[in-house]
Coordinates of C-alpha atoms and ligand atoms in Angstrom, one line a residue:
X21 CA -28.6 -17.0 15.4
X22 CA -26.3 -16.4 18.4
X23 CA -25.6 -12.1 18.9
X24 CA -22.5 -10.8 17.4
X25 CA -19.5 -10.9 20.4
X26 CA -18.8 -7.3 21.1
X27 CA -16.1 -6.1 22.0
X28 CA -15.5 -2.3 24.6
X29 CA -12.7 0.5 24.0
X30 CA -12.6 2.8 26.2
X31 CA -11.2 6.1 28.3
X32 CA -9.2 6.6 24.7
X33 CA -8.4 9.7 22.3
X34 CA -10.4 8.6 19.4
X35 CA -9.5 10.3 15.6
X36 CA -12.5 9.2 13.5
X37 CA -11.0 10.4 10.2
X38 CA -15.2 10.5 9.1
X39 CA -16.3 13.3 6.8
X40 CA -15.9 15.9 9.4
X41 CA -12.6 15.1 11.5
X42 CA -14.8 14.3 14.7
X43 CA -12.7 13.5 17.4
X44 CA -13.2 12.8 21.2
X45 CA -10.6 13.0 23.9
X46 CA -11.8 10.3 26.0
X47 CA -14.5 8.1 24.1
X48 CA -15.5 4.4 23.4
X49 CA -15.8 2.2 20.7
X50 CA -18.2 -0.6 20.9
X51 CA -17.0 -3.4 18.7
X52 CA -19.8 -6.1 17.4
X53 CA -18.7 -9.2 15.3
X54 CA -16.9 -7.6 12.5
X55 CA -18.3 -3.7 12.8
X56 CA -18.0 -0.7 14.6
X57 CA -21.5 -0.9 16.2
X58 CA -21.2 2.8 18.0
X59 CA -18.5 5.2 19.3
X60 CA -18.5 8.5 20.8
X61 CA -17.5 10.6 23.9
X62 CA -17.4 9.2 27.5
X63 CA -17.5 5.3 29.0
X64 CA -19.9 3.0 26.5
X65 CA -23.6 2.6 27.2
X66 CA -24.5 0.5 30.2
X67 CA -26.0 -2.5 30.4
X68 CA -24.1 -4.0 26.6
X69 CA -24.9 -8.1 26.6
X70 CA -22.1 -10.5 24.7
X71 CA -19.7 -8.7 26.2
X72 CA -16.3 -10.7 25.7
X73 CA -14.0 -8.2 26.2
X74 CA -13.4 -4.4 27.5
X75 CA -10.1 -3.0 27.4
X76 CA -8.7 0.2 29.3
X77 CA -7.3 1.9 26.9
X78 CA -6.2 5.1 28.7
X79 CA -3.2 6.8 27.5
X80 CA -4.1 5.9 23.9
X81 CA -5.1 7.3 20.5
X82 CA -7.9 5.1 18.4
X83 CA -7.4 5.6 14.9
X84 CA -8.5 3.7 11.6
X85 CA -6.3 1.0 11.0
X86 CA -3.7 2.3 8.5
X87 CA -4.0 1.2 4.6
X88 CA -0.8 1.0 2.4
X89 CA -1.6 1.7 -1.7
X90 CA 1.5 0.6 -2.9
X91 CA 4.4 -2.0 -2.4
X92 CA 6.7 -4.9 -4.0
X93 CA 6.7 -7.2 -1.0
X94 CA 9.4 -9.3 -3.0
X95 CA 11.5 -6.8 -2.8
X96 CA 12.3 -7.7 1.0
X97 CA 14.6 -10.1 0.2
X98 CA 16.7 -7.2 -1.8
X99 CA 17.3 -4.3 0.5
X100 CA 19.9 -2.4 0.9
X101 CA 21.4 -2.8 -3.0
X102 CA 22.4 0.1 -5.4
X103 CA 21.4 2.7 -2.9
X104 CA 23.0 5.4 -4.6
X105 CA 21.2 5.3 -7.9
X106 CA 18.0 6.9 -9.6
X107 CA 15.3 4.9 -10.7
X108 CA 16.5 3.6 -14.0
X109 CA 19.9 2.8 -12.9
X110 CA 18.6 1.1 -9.9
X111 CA 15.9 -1.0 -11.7
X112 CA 18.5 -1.8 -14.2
X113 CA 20.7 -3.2 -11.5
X114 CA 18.1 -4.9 -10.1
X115 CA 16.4 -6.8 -12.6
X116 CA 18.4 -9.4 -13.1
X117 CA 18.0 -10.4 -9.3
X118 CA 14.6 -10.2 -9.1
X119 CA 14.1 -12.4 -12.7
X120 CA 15.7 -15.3 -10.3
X121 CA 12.9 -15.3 -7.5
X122 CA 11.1 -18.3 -7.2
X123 CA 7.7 -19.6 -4.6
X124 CA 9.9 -19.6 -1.6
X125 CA 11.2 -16.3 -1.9
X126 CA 8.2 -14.2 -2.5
X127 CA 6.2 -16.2 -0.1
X128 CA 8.9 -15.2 3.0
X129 CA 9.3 -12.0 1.8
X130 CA 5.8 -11.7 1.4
X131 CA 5.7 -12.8 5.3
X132 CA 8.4 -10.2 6.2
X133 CA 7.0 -7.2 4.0
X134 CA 3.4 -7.5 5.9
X135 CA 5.1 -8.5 9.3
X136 CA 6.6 -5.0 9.5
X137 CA 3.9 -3.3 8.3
X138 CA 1.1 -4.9 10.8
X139 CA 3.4 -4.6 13.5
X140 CA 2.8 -0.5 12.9
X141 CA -0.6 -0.6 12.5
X142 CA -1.0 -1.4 8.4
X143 CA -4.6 -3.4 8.5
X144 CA -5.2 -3.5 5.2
X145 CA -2.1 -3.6 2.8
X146 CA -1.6 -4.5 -1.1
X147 CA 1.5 -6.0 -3.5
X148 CA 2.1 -4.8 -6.6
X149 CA 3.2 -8.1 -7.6
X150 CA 5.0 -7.5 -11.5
X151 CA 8.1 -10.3 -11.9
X152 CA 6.9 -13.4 -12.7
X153 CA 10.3 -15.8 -14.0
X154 CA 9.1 -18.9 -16.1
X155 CA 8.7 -21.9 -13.4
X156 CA 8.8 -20.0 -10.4
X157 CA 5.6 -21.6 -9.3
X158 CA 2.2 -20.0 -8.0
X159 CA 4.0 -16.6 -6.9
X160 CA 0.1 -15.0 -6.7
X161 CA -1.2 -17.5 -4.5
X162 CA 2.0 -17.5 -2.0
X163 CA 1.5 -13.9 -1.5
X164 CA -2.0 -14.1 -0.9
X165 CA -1.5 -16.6 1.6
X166 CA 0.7 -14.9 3.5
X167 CA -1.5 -11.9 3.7
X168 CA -4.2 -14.3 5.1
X169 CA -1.6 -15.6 7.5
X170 CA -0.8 -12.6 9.0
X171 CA -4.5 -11.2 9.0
X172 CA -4.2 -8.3 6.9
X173 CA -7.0 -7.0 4.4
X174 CA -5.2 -7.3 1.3
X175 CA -5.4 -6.5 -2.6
X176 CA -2.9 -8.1 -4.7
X177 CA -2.3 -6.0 -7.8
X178 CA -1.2 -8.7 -10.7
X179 CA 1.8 -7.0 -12.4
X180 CA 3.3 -7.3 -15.8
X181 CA 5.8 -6.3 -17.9
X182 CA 6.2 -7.1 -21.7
X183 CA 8.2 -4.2 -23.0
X184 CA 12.0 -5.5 -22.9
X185 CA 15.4 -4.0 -23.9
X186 CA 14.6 -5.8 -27.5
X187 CA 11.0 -3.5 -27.8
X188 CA 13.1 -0.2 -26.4
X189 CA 11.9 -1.3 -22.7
X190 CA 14.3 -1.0 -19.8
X191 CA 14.1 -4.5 -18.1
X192 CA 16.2 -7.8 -19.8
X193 CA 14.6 -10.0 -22.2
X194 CA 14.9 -12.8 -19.5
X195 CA 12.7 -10.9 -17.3
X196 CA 9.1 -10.3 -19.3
X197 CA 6.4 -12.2 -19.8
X198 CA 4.6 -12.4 -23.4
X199 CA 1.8 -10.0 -23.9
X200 CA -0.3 -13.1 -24.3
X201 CA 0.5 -14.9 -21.2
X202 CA 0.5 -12.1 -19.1
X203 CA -3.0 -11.5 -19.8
X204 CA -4.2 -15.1 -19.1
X205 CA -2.4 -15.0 -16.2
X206 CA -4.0 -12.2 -14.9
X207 CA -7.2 -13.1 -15.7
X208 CA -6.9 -16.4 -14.1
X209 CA -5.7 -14.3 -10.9
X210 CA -9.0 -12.4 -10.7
X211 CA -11.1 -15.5 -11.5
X212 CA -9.2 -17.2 -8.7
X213 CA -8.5 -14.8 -5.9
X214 CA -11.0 -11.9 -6.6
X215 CA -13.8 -11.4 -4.1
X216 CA -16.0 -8.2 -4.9
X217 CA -18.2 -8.7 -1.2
X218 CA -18.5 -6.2 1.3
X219 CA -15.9 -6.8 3.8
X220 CA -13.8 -9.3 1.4
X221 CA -10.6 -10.2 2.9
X222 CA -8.5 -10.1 -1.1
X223 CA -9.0 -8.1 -3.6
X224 CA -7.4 -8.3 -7.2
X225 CA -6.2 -5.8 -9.3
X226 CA -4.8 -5.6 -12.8
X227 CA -1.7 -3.9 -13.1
X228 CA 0.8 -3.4 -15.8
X229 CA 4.0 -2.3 -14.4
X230 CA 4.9 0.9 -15.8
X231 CA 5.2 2.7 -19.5
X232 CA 8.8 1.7 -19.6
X233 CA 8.1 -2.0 -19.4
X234 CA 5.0 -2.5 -20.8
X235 CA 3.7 -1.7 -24.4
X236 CA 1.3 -0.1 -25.3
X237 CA -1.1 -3.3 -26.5
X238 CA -1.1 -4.6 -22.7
X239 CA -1.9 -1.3 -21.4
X240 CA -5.1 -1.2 -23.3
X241 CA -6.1 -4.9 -23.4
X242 CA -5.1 -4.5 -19.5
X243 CA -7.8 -2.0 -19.1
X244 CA -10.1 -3.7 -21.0
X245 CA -9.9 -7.2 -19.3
X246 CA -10.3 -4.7 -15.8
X247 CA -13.6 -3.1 -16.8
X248 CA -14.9 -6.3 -18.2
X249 CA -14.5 -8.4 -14.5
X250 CA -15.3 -5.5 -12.2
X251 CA -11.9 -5.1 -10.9
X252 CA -9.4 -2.1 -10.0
X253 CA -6.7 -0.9 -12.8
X254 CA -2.7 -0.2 -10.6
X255 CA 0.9 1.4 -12.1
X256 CA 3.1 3.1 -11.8
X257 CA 3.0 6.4 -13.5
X258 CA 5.1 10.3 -13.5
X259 CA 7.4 8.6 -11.0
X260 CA 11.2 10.7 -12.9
X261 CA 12.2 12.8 -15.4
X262 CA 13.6 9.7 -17.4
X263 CA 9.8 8.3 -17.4
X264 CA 8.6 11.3 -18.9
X265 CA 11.4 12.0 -21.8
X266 CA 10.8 8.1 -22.2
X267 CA 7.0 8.6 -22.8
X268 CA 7.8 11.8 -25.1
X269 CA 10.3 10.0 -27.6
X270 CA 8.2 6.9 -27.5
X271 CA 5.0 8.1 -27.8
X272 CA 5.0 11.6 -28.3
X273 CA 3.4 13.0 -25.1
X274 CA 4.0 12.8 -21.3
X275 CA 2.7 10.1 -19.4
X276 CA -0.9 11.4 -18.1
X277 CA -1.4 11.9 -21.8
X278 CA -0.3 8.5 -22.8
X279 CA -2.4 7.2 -19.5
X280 CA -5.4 8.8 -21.1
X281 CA -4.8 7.5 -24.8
X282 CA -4.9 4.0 -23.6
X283 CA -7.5 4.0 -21.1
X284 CA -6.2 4.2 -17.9
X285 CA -7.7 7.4 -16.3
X286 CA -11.1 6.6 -14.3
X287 CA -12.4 6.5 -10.7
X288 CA -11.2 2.4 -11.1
X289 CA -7.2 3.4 -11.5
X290 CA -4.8 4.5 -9.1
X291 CA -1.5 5.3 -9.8
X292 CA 1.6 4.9 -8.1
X293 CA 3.6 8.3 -7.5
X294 CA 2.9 11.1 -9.9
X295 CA 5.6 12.6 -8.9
X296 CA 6.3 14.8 -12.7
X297 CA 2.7 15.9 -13.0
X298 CA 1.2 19.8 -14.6
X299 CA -1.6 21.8 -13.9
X300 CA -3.2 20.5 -16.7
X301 CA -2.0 16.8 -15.8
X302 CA -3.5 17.2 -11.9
X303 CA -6.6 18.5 -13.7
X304 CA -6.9 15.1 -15.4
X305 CA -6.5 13.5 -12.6
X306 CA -9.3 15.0 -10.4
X307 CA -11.6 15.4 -13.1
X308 CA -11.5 11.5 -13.8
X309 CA -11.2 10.8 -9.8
X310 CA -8.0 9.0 -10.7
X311 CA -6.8 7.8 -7.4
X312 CA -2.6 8.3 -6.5
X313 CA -0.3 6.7 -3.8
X314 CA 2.2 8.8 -2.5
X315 CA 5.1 7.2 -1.5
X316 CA 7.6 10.2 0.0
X317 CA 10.4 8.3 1.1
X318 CA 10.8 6.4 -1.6
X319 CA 10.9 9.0 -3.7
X320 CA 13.6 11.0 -1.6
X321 CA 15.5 7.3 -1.7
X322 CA 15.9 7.8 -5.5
X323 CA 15.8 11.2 -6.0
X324 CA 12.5 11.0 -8.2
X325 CA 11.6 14.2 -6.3
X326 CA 8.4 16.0 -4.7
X327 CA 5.0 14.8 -5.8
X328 CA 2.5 18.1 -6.1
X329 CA -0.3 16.6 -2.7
X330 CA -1.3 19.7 -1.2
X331 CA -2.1 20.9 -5.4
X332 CA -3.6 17.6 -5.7
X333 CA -5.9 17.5 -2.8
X334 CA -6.9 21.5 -3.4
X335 CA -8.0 20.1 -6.9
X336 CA -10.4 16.8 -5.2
X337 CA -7.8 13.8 -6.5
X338 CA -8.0 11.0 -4.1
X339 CA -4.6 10.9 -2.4
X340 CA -3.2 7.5 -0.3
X341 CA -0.2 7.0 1.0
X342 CA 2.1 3.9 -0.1
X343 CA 5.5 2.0 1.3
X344 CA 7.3 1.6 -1.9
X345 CA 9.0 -1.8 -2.0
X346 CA 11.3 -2.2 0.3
X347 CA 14.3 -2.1 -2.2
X348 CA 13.6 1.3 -2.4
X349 CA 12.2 2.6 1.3
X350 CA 14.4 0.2 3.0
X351 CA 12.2 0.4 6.5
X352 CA 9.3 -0.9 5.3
X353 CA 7.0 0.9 7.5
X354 CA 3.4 2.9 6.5
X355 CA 3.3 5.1 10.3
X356 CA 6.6 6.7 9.2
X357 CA 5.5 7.6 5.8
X358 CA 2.7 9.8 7.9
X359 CA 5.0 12.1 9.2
X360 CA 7.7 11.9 5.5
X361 CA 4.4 13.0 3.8
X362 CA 4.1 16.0 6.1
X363 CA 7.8 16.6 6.0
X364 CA 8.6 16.5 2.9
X365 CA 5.9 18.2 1.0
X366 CA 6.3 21.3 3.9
X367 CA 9.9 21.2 1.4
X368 CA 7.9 21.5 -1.5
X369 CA 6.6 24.7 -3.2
X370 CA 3.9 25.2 -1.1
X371 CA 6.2 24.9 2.1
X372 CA 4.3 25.8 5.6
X373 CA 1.1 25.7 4.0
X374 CA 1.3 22.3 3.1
X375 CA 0.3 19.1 4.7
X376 CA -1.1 19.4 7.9
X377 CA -0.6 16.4 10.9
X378 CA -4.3 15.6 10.5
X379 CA -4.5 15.6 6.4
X380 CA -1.1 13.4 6.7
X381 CA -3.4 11.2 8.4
X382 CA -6.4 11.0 6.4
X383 CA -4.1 10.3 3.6
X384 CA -2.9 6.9 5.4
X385 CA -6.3 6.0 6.1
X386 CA -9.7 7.3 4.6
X387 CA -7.5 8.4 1.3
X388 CA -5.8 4.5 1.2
X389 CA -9.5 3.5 1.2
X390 CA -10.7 5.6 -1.3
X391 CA -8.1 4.8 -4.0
X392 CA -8.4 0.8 -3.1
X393 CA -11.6 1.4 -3.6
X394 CA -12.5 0.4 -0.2
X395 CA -14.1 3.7 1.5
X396 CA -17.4 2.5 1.8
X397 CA -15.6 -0.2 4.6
X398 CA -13.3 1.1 5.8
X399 CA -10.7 4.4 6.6
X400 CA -13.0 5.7 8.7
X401 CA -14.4 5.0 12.5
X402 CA -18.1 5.4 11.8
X403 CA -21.0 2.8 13.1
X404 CA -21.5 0.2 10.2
X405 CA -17.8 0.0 8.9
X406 CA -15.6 -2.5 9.8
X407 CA -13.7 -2.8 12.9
X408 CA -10.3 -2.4 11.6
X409 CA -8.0 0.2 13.9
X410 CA -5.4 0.8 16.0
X411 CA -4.9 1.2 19.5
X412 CA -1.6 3.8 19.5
X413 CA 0.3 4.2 22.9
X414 CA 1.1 7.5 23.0
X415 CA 1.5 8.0 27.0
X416 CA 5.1 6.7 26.5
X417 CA 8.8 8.7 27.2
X418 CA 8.6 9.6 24.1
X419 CA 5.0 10.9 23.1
X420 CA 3.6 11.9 26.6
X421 CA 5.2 16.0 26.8
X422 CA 2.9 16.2 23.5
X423 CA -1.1 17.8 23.9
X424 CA -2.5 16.8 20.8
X425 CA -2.6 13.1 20.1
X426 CA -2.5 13.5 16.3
X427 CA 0.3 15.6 16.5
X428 CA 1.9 13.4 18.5
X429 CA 1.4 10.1 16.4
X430 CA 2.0 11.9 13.0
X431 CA 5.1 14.2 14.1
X432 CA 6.4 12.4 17.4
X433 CA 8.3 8.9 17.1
X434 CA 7.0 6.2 15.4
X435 CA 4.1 5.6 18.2
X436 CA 3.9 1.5 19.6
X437 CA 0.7 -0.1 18.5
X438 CA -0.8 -1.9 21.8
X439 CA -3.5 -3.6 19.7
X440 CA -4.6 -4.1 16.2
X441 CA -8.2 -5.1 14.8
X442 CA -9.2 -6.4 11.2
X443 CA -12.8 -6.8 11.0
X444 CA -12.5 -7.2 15.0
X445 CA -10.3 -9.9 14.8
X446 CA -7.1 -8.6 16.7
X447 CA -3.9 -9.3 14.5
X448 CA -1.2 -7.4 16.7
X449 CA -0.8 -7.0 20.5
X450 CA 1.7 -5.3 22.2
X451 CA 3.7 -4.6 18.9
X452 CA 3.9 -8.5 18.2
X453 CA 2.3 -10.3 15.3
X454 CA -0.5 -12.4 17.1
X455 CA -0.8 -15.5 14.4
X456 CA 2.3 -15.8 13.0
X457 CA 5.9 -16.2 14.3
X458 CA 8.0 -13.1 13.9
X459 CA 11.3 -14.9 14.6
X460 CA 10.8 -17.5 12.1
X461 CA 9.9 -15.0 9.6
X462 CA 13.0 -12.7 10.4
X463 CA 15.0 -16.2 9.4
X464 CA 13.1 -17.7 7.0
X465 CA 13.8 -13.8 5.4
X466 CA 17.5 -14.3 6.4
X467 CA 17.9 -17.6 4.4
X468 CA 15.8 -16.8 1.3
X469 CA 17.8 -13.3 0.9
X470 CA 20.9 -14.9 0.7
X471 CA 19.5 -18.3 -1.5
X472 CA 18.6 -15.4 -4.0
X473 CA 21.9 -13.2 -3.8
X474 CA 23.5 -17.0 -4.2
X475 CA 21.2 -17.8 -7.3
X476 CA 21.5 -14.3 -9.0
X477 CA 25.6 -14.4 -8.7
X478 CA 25.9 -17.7 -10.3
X479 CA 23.4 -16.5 -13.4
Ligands
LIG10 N1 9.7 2.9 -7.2 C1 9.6 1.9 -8.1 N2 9.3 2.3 -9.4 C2 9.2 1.4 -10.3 N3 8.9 1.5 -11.6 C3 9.0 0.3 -12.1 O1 8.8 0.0 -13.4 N4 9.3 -0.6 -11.2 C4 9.4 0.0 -10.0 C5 9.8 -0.3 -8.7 O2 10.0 -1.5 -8.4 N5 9.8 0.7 -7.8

């Protein structure tokens, strides 16, 4: 069998993100096949055979290749809309656009929504993919192709929602599956897409789309059908006030205590925002190892408010960092979120004590891992894992007056990514998508925004 192709880094700052925060500040990375054979301070051993490539990369910061928790990558082709509202008015005003989106659209604004986030340094990204209109064709699999397209690890989490207006639900009737359907569905999904080996390129993951729009019966068969296939349980959960007076007149308690009652705490869920959560909620959470994604901006965007990180990391809950669709975090970027985290929870009760640059970090890495259930691969630099990082420029007008790398990539401008790696296959250079084209997406984004807005006016 011929030797794996490896690939040299070197004169670089390098930010492991491993178990201790090692860091050099000039290393090397040897790259082999699709691993990280060795790193460490200094140039890279002599005397390396199947050498096929050694980049200079002086005047940059190595890190692991950033992982995004949550996102609706449909929602690219709806930005910009009801951007004054709170979460229920917003969804409200929303869901009668999305219940129009057919093949074509979620397939280009699958293309746009992992476009932006390669291009700053996303390697591994995931969809919370929950509208599914009657006839709008294999949604799922156009998603996942784009995600292949662009090179990306990827983890599709199979939405739901059954709970409409007529059930005391939020979204229309028009735009809910049955409870039955949307559990075939999803299991088809899995059995289709699902691939459980080391290094697996998608990943499927059940997820109902919050208690507001799902009842209570798809919830627990949801977590059921999970545990029986092996795979990953994802919603939304504690995102507003609204949620949580919702979850106390429906059901008597407040959402980690409805969570609980059907199931879904457990090292195989991770929830997206917990934003509205008590001691005795974050205790929950850390004692099950429920995993969160943090999505800051989005939650400034609608004025869900300040989610509790620093309590939840001081208590051992696995925190990641997520997007947000874009409807609702209208940049669509994962680097920016690094620095909103820090930002924001510095505003939060804990205030100068909170986030630091280099915990902002972990979260967008090693902590994305951990609640994709991913850690054993990747969020790290560490010899055995996969080669998926990012080369950061940071000797640039607008980083280069800053000591620390970290500081400068997590607190300085949002930092160009020279070159990106998935399992050593290099998916961005020079802050251009390397295998699919940009300007066709940007059109192909154009045209399906407006087909929608065109569709959704005449309905
Ligand atoms: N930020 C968001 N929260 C949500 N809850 C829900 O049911 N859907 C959404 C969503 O699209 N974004």
């Amino acid at each position: 069998m011929a030797a794996d192709r490896r690939i040299v880094i070197e004169n670089c700052s390098i930010a492991t993100v491993d178990a201790d925060d090692t860091e050099y500040t000039s290393g090397h990375l040897v790259l082999a096949g699709d691993r990280i054979e060795s790193l460490g301070a200094g140039k890279a051993p002599e005397g390396l055979e199947n050498v096929v490539r050694r980049i200079d990369a002086t005047g940059h910061l190595v890190t692991p290749g950033l992982v995004n928790t949550h996102h609706h990558f449909y929602q690219w082709i709806t930005r910009g809309l009801a951007t004054d509202h709170n979460l229920f008015d917003w969804l409200v005003a929303l869901y009668p656009t999305w219940a129009r989106i057919d093949e074509r659209m979620t397939y280009a604004a699958a293309q746009g929504s992992l476009g932006m986030m390669a291009r700053g340094g996303v390697t591994t990204a995931m969809d919370h993919h929950y509208v599914f209109p009657k006839g709008s064709g294999d949604l799922s699999g156009s998603i996942i192709r784009a995600a292949r397209e662009t090179g990306v690890r990827f983890t599709l989490a199979r939405g739901s929602m059954d709970r409409s207006e007529k059930d005391g639900g939020l979204p229309p009737d028009f735009a809910v599956e049955t409870l039955e359907g949307a559990l075939a569905a999803t299991e088809a999904t899995v059995d289709e897409h699902h691939d459980a080996s080391f290094g697996a390129m998608t990943q499927v993951a059940v997820a109902p789309c919050s208690p507001f729009s799902v009842s209570t019966e798809l919830m627990r068969q949801g977590a059921e059908l999970a545990r029986r296939k092996g795979v990953r349980l994802h919603t939304h959960g504690s995102e507003t006030v609204e949620e949580e007076q919702f979850c106390k007149e429906l059901f008597g308690m407040g959402p980690t205590d409805y969570f609980e009652s059907t199931g879904w705490l457990g090292e195989d869920v991770w929830m997206a925002h917990c934003v509205h959560m008590n001691d005795s909620d974050i205790a929950a959470f850390a004692r099950t190892r429920t995993g969160v994604a943090h999505c800051p901006s989005s939650n400034a965007r609608l004025a869900a408010g300040i989610a509790r990180v620093p309590d939840m990391l001081a208590a051992g809950v696995p925190v990641g960092l997520g997007v947000d669709g874009t409807a609702s975090n209208e940049s669509g970027e994962l680097h920016t979120e690094l620095r909103n985290a820090l930002l924001i929870n510095r505003l939060g009760a804990h205030r100068e004590a909170a986030l630091t640059a280099r915990q902002a970090l972990r979260l967008g890495t090693y902590g994305g891992a951990q609640v994709l259930g991913r850690a054993p691969e990747i969020g790290s630099l560490e010899p055995g894992k996969l080669a998926d990082l990012v080369l950061w420029k940071l000797d640039t007008l607008a980083h280069a007056s800053i000591a620390d790398p970290v500081t400068a990539l997590v607190l300085g401008a949002a930092a160009p990514v020279t070159a990106s790696f998935v399992g050593g296959e290099q998916i961005v250079e020079n802050g251009r998508l390397l295998h699919v084209d940009e300007d066709a997406i940007a059109r192909s984004t154009r045209d399906e925004a407006q087909r929608l807005a065109r569709i959704a006016a005449r309905a």
